[in-house]
């Protein structure tokens, strides 16, 4: 067996060559990042929806209190 100088990388131990990365992937803009961004957008949309529901519920209870106070 032929060994390389690096003990963690012996030559001939499988693995083959590394996949050639596109320019975008080398700049960390690959398809995995697009999925991460989509997931982050989904989380943000869900958070915004929850916040709007909470505000709407608070307005509903606040309006009911205002109506009784004015009467």
GROMACS .gro file of N, CA and C in nm:
model
  213
    1UNK      N    1   0.084  -0.118   0.000
    1UNK     CA    2   0.000   0.000   0.000
    1UNK      C    3   0.089   0.124   0.000
    2UNK      N    4   0.053   0.219  -0.085
    2UNK     CA    5   0.127   0.344  -0.092
    2UNK      C    6   0.061   0.444   0.002
    3UNK      N    7   0.140   0.502   0.088
    3UNK     CA    8   0.085   0.599   0.182
    3UNK      C    9   0.125   0.740   0.140
    4UNK      N   10   0.034   0.831   0.166
    4UNK     CA   11   0.069   0.972   0.144
    4UNK      C   12   0.141   1.023   0.268
    5UNK      N   13   0.190   1.144   0.262
    5UNK     CA   14   0.260   1.201   0.376
    5UNK      C   15   0.163   1.231   0.491
    6UNK      N   16   0.039   1.254   0.458
    6UNK     CA   17  -0.061   1.285   0.560
    6UNK      C   18  -0.119   1.154   0.611
    7UNK      N   19  -0.107   1.129   0.740
    7UNK     CA   20  -0.154   1.002   0.796
    7UNK      C   21  -0.306   0.988   0.787
    8UNK      N   22  -0.377   1.102   0.783
    8UNK     CA   23  -0.523   1.098   0.776
    8UNK      C   24  -0.574   1.078   0.634
    9UNK      N   25  -0.483   1.075   0.537
    9UNK     CA   26  -0.525   1.066   0.398
    9UNK      C   27  -0.440   0.964   0.324
   10UNK      N   28  -0.450   0.836   0.361
   10UNK     CA   29  -0.371   0.737   0.289
   10UNK      C   30  -0.421   0.718   0.146
   11UNK      N   31  -0.327   0.715   0.052
   11UNK     CA   32  -0.362   0.700  -0.088
   11UNK      C   33  -0.416   0.559  -0.110
   12UNK      N   34  -0.515   0.545  -0.192
   12UNK     CA   35  -0.568   0.414  -0.227
   12UNK      C   36  -0.668   0.359  -0.127
   13UNK      N   37  -0.718   0.441  -0.038
   13UNK     CA   38  -0.814   0.393   0.062
   13UNK      C   39  -0.957   0.434   0.028
   14UNK      N   40  -0.989   0.433  -0.100
   14UNK     CA   41  -1.126   0.464  -0.139
   14UNK      C   42  -1.153   0.614  -0.137
   15UNK      N   43  -1.275   0.648  -0.156
   15UNK     CA   44  -1.314   0.788  -0.152
   15UNK      C   45  -1.315   0.852  -0.288
   16UNK      N   46  -1.218   0.821  -0.371
   16UNK     CA   47  -1.214   0.877  -0.504
   16UNK      C   48  -1.187   1.025  -0.505
   17UNK      N   49  -1.214   1.087  -0.618
   17UNK     CA   50  -1.190   1.230  -0.630
   17UNK      C   51  -1.308   1.309  -0.577
   18UNK      N   52  -1.279   1.430  -0.537
   18UNK     CA   53  -1.386   1.517  -0.488
   18UNK      C   54  -1.468   1.568  -0.605
   19UNK      N   55  -1.595   1.590  -0.577
   19UNK     CA   56  -1.686   1.645  -0.678
   19UNK      C   57  -1.640   1.785  -0.716
   20UNK      N   58  -1.642   1.815  -0.845
   20UNK     CA   59  -1.607   1.949  -0.888
   20UNK      C   60  -1.722   2.042  -0.852
   21UNK      N   61  -1.690   2.147  -0.778
   21UNK     CA   62  -1.793   2.241  -0.735
   21UNK      C   63  -1.806   2.353  -0.837
   22UNK      N   64  -1.929   2.393  -0.859
   22UNK     CA   65  -1.949   2.507  -0.947
   22UNK      C   66  -1.901   2.633  -0.876
   23UNK      N   67  -1.892   2.740  -0.950
   23UNK     CA   68  -1.846   2.866  -0.891
   23UNK      C   69  -1.941   2.910  -0.779
   24UNK      N   70  -2.071   2.896  -0.802
   24UNK     CA   71  -2.169   2.936  -0.700
   24UNK      C   72  -2.154   2.851  -0.575
   25UNK      N   73  -2.132   2.720  -0.593
   25UNK     CA   74  -2.117   2.632  -0.477
   25UNK      C   75  -1.990   2.664  -0.400
   26UNK      N   76  -1.883   2.702  -0.471
   26UNK     CA   77  -1.760   2.740  -0.402
   26UNK      C   78  -1.780   2.867  -0.321
   27UNK      N   79  -1.872   2.951  -0.362
   27UNK     CA   80  -1.900   3.074  -0.289
   27UNK      C   81  -2.012   3.054  -0.187
   28UNK      N   82  -2.044   2.929  -0.159
   28UNK     CA   83  -2.146   2.893  -0.061
   28UNK      C   84  -2.285   2.938  -0.103
   29UNK      N   85  -2.312   2.934  -0.235
   29UNK     CA   86  -2.444   2.966  -0.284
   29UNK      C   87  -2.506   2.846  -0.354
   30UNK      N   88  -2.470   2.727  -0.311
   30UNK     CA   89  -2.517   2.607  -0.378
   30UNK      C   90  -2.662   2.575  -0.348
   31UNK      N   91  -2.711   2.465  -0.398
   31UNK     CA   92  -2.852   2.428  -0.379
   31UNK      C   93  -2.888   2.408  -0.232
   32UNK      N   94  -2.791   2.364  -0.152
   32UNK     CA   95  -2.820   2.344  -0.010
   32UNK      C   96  -2.853   2.478   0.055
   33UNK      N   97  -2.786   2.585   0.011
   33UNK     CA   98  -2.813   2.716   0.070
   33UNK      C   99  -2.952   2.764   0.031
   34UNK      N  100  -2.993   2.734  -0.092
   34UNK     CA  101  -3.128   2.773  -0.134
   34UNK      C  102  -3.232   2.706  -0.047
   35UNK      N  103  -3.208   2.580  -0.011
   35UNK     CA  104  -3.302   2.510   0.077
   35UNK      C  105  -3.302   2.574   0.215
   36UNK      N  106  -3.184   2.611   0.264
   36UNK     CA  107  -3.175   2.678   0.394
   36UNK      C  108  -3.251   2.810   0.393
   37UNK      N  109  -3.235   2.885   0.286
   37UNK     CA  110  -3.304   3.013   0.275
   37UNK      C  111  -3.455   2.994   0.270
   38UNK      N  112  -3.499   2.891   0.197
   38UNK     CA  113  -3.643   2.864   0.189
   38UNK      C  114  -3.697   2.826   0.326
   39UNK      N  115  -3.622   2.744   0.398
   39UNK     CA  116  -3.663   2.706   0.533
   39UNK      C  117  -3.671   2.825   0.625
   40UNK      N  118  -3.574   2.915   0.614
   40UNK     CA  119  -3.574   3.036   0.697
   40UNK      C  120  -3.693   3.125   0.661
   41UNK      N  121  -3.725   3.135   0.533
   41UNK     CA  122  -3.839   3.215   0.491
   41UNK      C  123  -3.969   3.156   0.544
   42UNK      N  124  -3.978   3.023   0.543
   42UNK     CA  125  -4.098   2.957   0.596
   42UNK      C  126  -4.112   2.983   0.746
   43UNK      N  127  -4.002   2.975   0.819
   43UNK     CA  128  -4.007   3.001   0.962
   43UNK      C  129  -4.048   3.145   0.990
   44UNK      N  130  -3.997   3.237   0.911
   44UNK     CA  131  -4.030   3.378   0.930
   44UNK      C  132  -4.178   3.402   0.902
   45UNK      N  133  -4.229   3.341   0.795
   45UNK     CA  134  -4.371   3.357   0.761
   45UNK      C  135  -4.459   3.302   0.873
   46UNK      N  136  -4.420   3.189   0.929
   46UNK     CA  137  -4.496   3.128   1.038
   46UNK      C  138  -4.493   3.219   1.161
   47UNK      N  139  -4.377   3.276   1.191
   47UNK     CA  140  -4.365   3.366   1.306
   47UNK      C  141  -4.451   3.491   1.286
   48UNK      N  142  -4.447   3.548   1.166
   48UNK     CA  143  -4.528   3.667   1.137
   48UNK      C  144  -4.676   3.634   1.151
   49UNK      N  145  -4.716   3.517   1.102
   49UNK     CA  146  -4.857   3.477   1.112
   49UNK      C  147  -4.899   3.466   1.258
   50UNK      N  148  -4.816   3.404   1.340
   50UNK     CA  149  -4.848   3.389   1.483
   50UNK      C  150  -4.857   3.525   1.551
   51UNK      N  151  -4.763   3.615   1.517
   51UNK     CA  152  -4.765   3.748   1.579
   51UNK      C  153  -4.891   3.824   1.539
   52UNK      N  154  -4.931   3.813   1.413
   52UNK     CA  155  -5.052   3.882   1.368
   52UNK      C  156  -5.175   3.827   1.438
   53UNK      N  157  -5.179   3.694   1.455
   53UNK     CA  158  -5.292   3.634   1.527
   53UNK      C  159  -5.296   3.685   1.671
   54UNK      N  160  -5.180   3.695   1.734
   54UNK     CA  161  -5.175   3.741   1.872
   54UNK      C  162  -5.222   3.887   1.883
   55UNK      N  163  -5.178   3.971   1.788
   55UNK     CA  164  -5.219   4.111   1.787
   55UNK      C  165  -5.369   4.121   1.762
   56UNK      N  166  -5.418   4.042   1.669
   56UNK     CA  167  -5.561   4.043   1.636
   56UNK      C  168  -5.643   4.001   1.758
   57UNK      N  169  -5.599   3.899   1.829
   57UNK     CA  170  -5.669   3.853   1.949
   57UNK      C  171  -5.666   3.962   2.056
   58UNK      N  172  -5.554   4.031   2.071
   58UNK     CA  173  -5.543   4.138   2.170
   58UNK      C  174  -5.634   4.255   2.132
   59UNK      N  175  -5.644   4.284   2.002
   59UNK     CA  176  -5.733   4.392   1.958
   59UNK      C  177  -5.878   4.356   1.984
   60UNK      N  178  -5.913   4.231   1.962
   60UNK     CA  179  -6.052   4.188   1.986
   60UNK      C  180  -6.089   4.204   2.132
   61UNK      N  181  -6.002   4.164   2.222
   61UNK     CA  182  -6.033   4.177   2.365
   61UNK      C  183  -6.030   4.323   2.405
   62UNK      N  184  -5.941   4.402   2.346
   62UNK     CA  185  -5.932   4.544   2.376
   62UNK      C  186  -6.054   4.620   2.329
   63UNK      N  187  -6.105   4.586   2.211
   63UNK     CA  188  -6.223   4.652   2.157
   63UNK      C  189  -6.345   4.622   2.241
   64UNK      N  190  -6.357   4.500   2.288
   64UNK     CA  191  -6.472   4.464   2.373
   64UNK      C  192  -6.468   4.544   2.502
   65UNK      N  193  -6.351   4.564   2.559
   65UNK     CA  194  -6.336   4.643   2.680
   65UNK      C  195  -6.369   4.789   2.655
   66UNK      N  196  -6.332   4.842   2.538
   66UNK     CA  197  -6.359   4.983   2.506
   66UNK      C  198  -6.507   5.006   2.488
   67UNK      N  199  -6.578   4.911   2.426
   67UNK     CA  200  -6.721   4.926   2.404
   67UNK      C  201  -6.797   4.935   2.535
   68UNK      N  202  -6.761   4.853   2.631
   68UNK     CA  203  -6.831   4.853   2.760
   68UNK      C  204  -6.797   4.978   2.838
   69UNK      N  205  -6.676   5.031   2.822
   69UNK     CA  206  -6.635   5.150   2.897
   69UNK      C  207  -6.708   5.273   2.843
   70UNK      N  208  -6.737   5.278   2.713
   70UNK     CA  209  -6.803   5.393   2.654
   70UNK      C  210  -6.951   5.396   2.687
   71UNK      N  211  -7.013   5.283   2.708
   71UNK     CA  212  -7.157   5.278   2.732
   71UNK      C  213  -7.197   5.334   2.865
   0.00000   0.00000   0.00000
